[in-house]
Coordinates of C-alpha atoms in Angstrom, one line a residue:
M11 CA 7.2 7.3 -27.5
T12 CA 7.0 5.7 -24.0
G13 CA 3.9 4.2 -22.5
R14 CA 3.9 6.9 -19.9
A15 CA 4.0 9.7 -22.5
I16 CA 1.1 8.1 -24.5
L17 CA -0.9 7.7 -21.3
S18 CA -0.3 11.4 -20.3
G19 CA -1.4 12.6 -23.7
L20 CA -4.6 10.6 -23.6
I21 CA -5.4 11.9 -20.1
R22 CA -4.8 15.5 -21.2
S23 CA -7.0 15.1 -24.2
Q24 CA -9.7 13.5 -22.0
A25 CA -9.7 10.5 -24.2
I26 CA -9.3 8.3 -21.1
P27 CA -10.2 9.0 -17.5
D28 CA -7.7 10.2 -14.8
P29 CA -5.1 7.9 -13.3
D30 CA -7.1 6.9 -10.3
Y31 CA -9.9 5.6 -12.5
V32 CA -7.4 3.7 -14.6
L33 CA -5.7 2.3 -11.4
N34 CA -9.0 1.2 -9.9
H35 CA -10.9 0.0 -13.0
V36 CA -8.3 -1.3 -15.4
V37 CA -4.9 -1.9 -13.8
N38 CA -6.1 -3.7 -10.6
R39 CA -7.9 -6.2 -12.8
I40 CA -5.0 -7.4 -15.0
P41 CA -4.6 -11.1 -14.1
F42 CA -0.9 -11.4 -15.0
V43 CA 1.2 -10.1 -12.1
G44 CA 4.2 -9.0 -14.2
V45 CA 2.0 -7.1 -16.6
R46 CA 0.0 -5.6 -13.8
M47 CA 3.1 -4.4 -12.0
R48 CA 4.5 -2.7 -15.1
A49 CA 1.1 -1.1 -15.7
Y50 CA 1.2 0.3 -12.1
A51 CA 4.6 1.7 -12.9
V52 CA 3.3 3.3 -16.1
V53 CA 0.5 5.0 -14.1
G54 CA 3.0 6.3 -11.5
V55 CA 3.5 3.8 -8.7
Q56 CA 7.2 3.9 -7.8
F57 CA 9.0 0.5 -7.3
D58 CA 12.6 0.0 -6.1
E59 CA 12.5 -3.3 -7.9
V60 CA 9.3 -4.0 -9.9
A61 CA 10.3 -7.6 -10.8
S62 CA 9.9 -8.8 -7.2
T63 CA 7.0 -6.7 -5.9
N64 CA 3.3 -7.8 -5.9
I65 CA 0.1 -5.7 -5.7
S66 CA -2.7 -8.3 -5.8
L67 CA -5.9 -8.2 -7.8
G68 CA -8.6 -5.7 -6.6
V69 CA -6.5 -3.2 -4.7
E70 CA -8.1 0.2 -4.7
M71 CA -5.7 3.1 -4.7
W72 CA -5.8 6.9 -4.5
N73 CA -2.9 8.7 -6.1
G74 CA -0.7 5.9 -7.2
R75 CA 2.1 8.3 -7.7
G76 CA 2.3 8.7 -3.9
L77 CA 3.1 5.0 -3.4
V78 CA 6.7 3.8 -3.2
M79 CA 7.3 0.1 -2.8
G80 CA 10.5 -1.7 -1.8
P81 CA 11.7 -5.0 -3.1
R82 CA 9.8 -8.2 -2.4
S83 CA 6.9 -6.5 -0.7
T84 CA 3.3 -7.5 -1.3
I85 CA -0.1 -5.9 -0.9
G86 CA -3.0 -8.4 -0.6
Q87 CA -6.3 -8.5 -2.4
R88 CA -8.9 -5.8 -1.9
C89 CA -6.7 -3.5 0.1
Y90 CA -7.5 0.3 0.1
I91 CA -4.3 2.3 -0.3
D92 CA -4.8 6.1 0.1
A93 CA -1.4 7.5 -1.0
R94 CA -2.4 11.2 -1.4
A95 CA 0.2 12.2 1.2
G96 CA 2.6 9.5 0.4
I97 CA 3.1 5.9 1.5
R98 CA 6.5 4.2 1.7
V99 CA 6.4 0.4 1.9
D100 CA 10.0 -0.8 2.6
S101 CA 11.5 -4.1 1.6
D102 CA 9.9 -7.5 2.6
V103 CA 6.7 -6.0 3.9
S104 CA 3.6 -8.1 3.9
I105 CA 0.2 -6.4 3.8
S106 CA -2.7 -8.9 4.1
R107 CA -6.0 -8.8 2.4
E108 CA -8.5 -6.0 2.9
V109 CA -6.1 -3.7 4.8
A110 CA -6.7 0.1 4.7
V111 CA -3.7 2.4 4.7
L112 CA -4.9 6.0 5.0
T113 CA -3.0 9.3 4.6
A114 CA -6.0 11.6 4.9
T115 CA -8.8 12.1 7.3
H116 CA -10.9 15.1 8.6
I117 CA -10.4 17.0 11.8
P118 CA -13.8 16.4 13.5
D119 CA -13.7 19.5 15.7
D120 CA -12.8 21.9 12.9
P121 CA -15.8 24.1 11.9
Q122 CA -14.8 23.7 8.3
F123 CA -14.2 20.0 8.6
A124 CA -10.7 20.5 7.3
A125 CA -8.5 17.7 6.1
N126 CA -5.5 16.2 8.0
V127 CA -3.1 14.8 5.5
S128 CA 0.1 13.0 6.6
P129 CA 2.3 10.3 5.1
V130 CA 2.6 6.7 6.3
C131 CA 5.7 4.5 6.4
L132 CA 5.8 0.7 6.7
E133 CA 9.4 -0.3 7.5
R134 CA 11.1 -3.5 6.4
H135 CA 9.9 -6.8 7.6
C136 CA 6.7 -5.5 9.1
F137 CA 3.4 -7.5 8.7
I138 CA 0.0 -6.0 8.6
G139 CA -2.8 -8.5 9.4
M140 CA -6.1 -8.9 7.5
R141 CA -8.6 -6.0 7.7
A142 CA -6.3 -3.8 9.9
S143 CA -6.4 0.0 9.4
V144 CA -3.3 2.2 9.5
L145 CA -4.3 5.9 10.0
P146 CA -2.5 9.0 8.7
G147 CA 1.0 9.9 9.9
V148 CA 1.7 6.4 11.4
R149 CA 5.1 4.7 11.1
I150 CA 5.1 0.9 11.6
G151 CA 8.6 0.1 12.7
E152 CA 10.9 -2.6 11.4
G153 CA 9.7 -6.1 12.1
A154 CA 6.5 -4.9 13.8
V155 CA 3.3 -6.9 13.5
V156 CA -0.2 -5.4 13.4
G157 CA -2.9 -7.9 14.3
A158 CA -5.9 -8.6 12.2
G159 CA -8.6 -6.0 12.5
A160 CA -6.5 -3.6 14.5
V161 CA -6.8 0.2 14.1
V162 CA -3.3 1.8 14.4
T163 CA -3.5 5.4 15.4
T164 CA 0.1 6.0 16.6
D165 CA 3.5 4.8 15.7
V166 CA 4.4 1.2 16.4
E167 CA 8.0 0.6 17.7
P168 CA 10.2 -1.9 15.9
Y169 CA 9.7 -5.6 16.7
T170 CA 6.4 -4.8 18.5
I171 CA 3.2 -6.7 18.1
V172 CA 0.0 -4.6 18.4
G173 CA -3.7 -5.5 18.2
G174 CA -7.1 -4.1 19.1
V175 CA -9.1 -0.9 18.6
P176 CA -7.2 1.3 19.1
A177 CA -4.1 -0.8 18.7
K178 CA -2.2 -1.5 21.9
V179 CA 1.1 -3.3 22.5
L180 CA 0.6 -7.0 23.0
R181 CA 4.3 -8.1 23.2
K182 CA 7.7 -7.8 21.6
R183 CA 8.7 -9.9 18.6
Q184 CA 12.0 -11.7 18.4
G185 CA 14.4 -9.9 16.0
P186 CA 16.2 -9.0 13.9
M187 CA 14.4 -10.5 10.9
T188 CA 16.5 -11.7 8.0
Y189 CA 13.9 -13.4 5.7
E190 CA 13.2 -12.2 2.2
L191 CA 9.6 -12.5 1.0
D192 CA 9.1 -14.6 -2.1
F193 CA 5.5 -14.2 -3.0
R194 CA 5.2 -13.4 -6.6
P195 CA 2.7 -15.7 -8.3
S196 CA 2.1 -15.5 -12.1
W197 CA -1.6 -15.1 -11.6
Y198 CA -3.2 -13.5 -8.5

């Protein structure tokens, strides 16, 4: 019997809590990166290449099954990842500490305070600075940079650097990018 089958049976029998609880109170505290990544995969996070990907300690996540990560990408400590509508993180993407990536919000003028749910895509070689927020439905283009503390409300064109609240274009970045991220510590 696979780890996933055992976990599913335990959840159905209510012997253990739902996957979000397990993600946020067990998996995100495993100190060994390799073990932690395999645990994320068991709970439903999808990896193109689990051996090169890093989700740091303390990342909070909603609906891990909605997160797809490309090779060599990394999510920093204490990020908030809301994957209810789906998040695609392409290859060689760097998400700094305490970043919030959201796929759901409320419609403020709706009398029923209805939800607006829309997927997010972070294309290859993009970099999201510390404490930035990426709102639902946003696509961060290839090689784009989001400055620390920025709030991204609309798509960011490839090789564009944005910053501020709301995020505005600051300048273009030289491209194309060819680097491969190599951040996969044993502990972190």
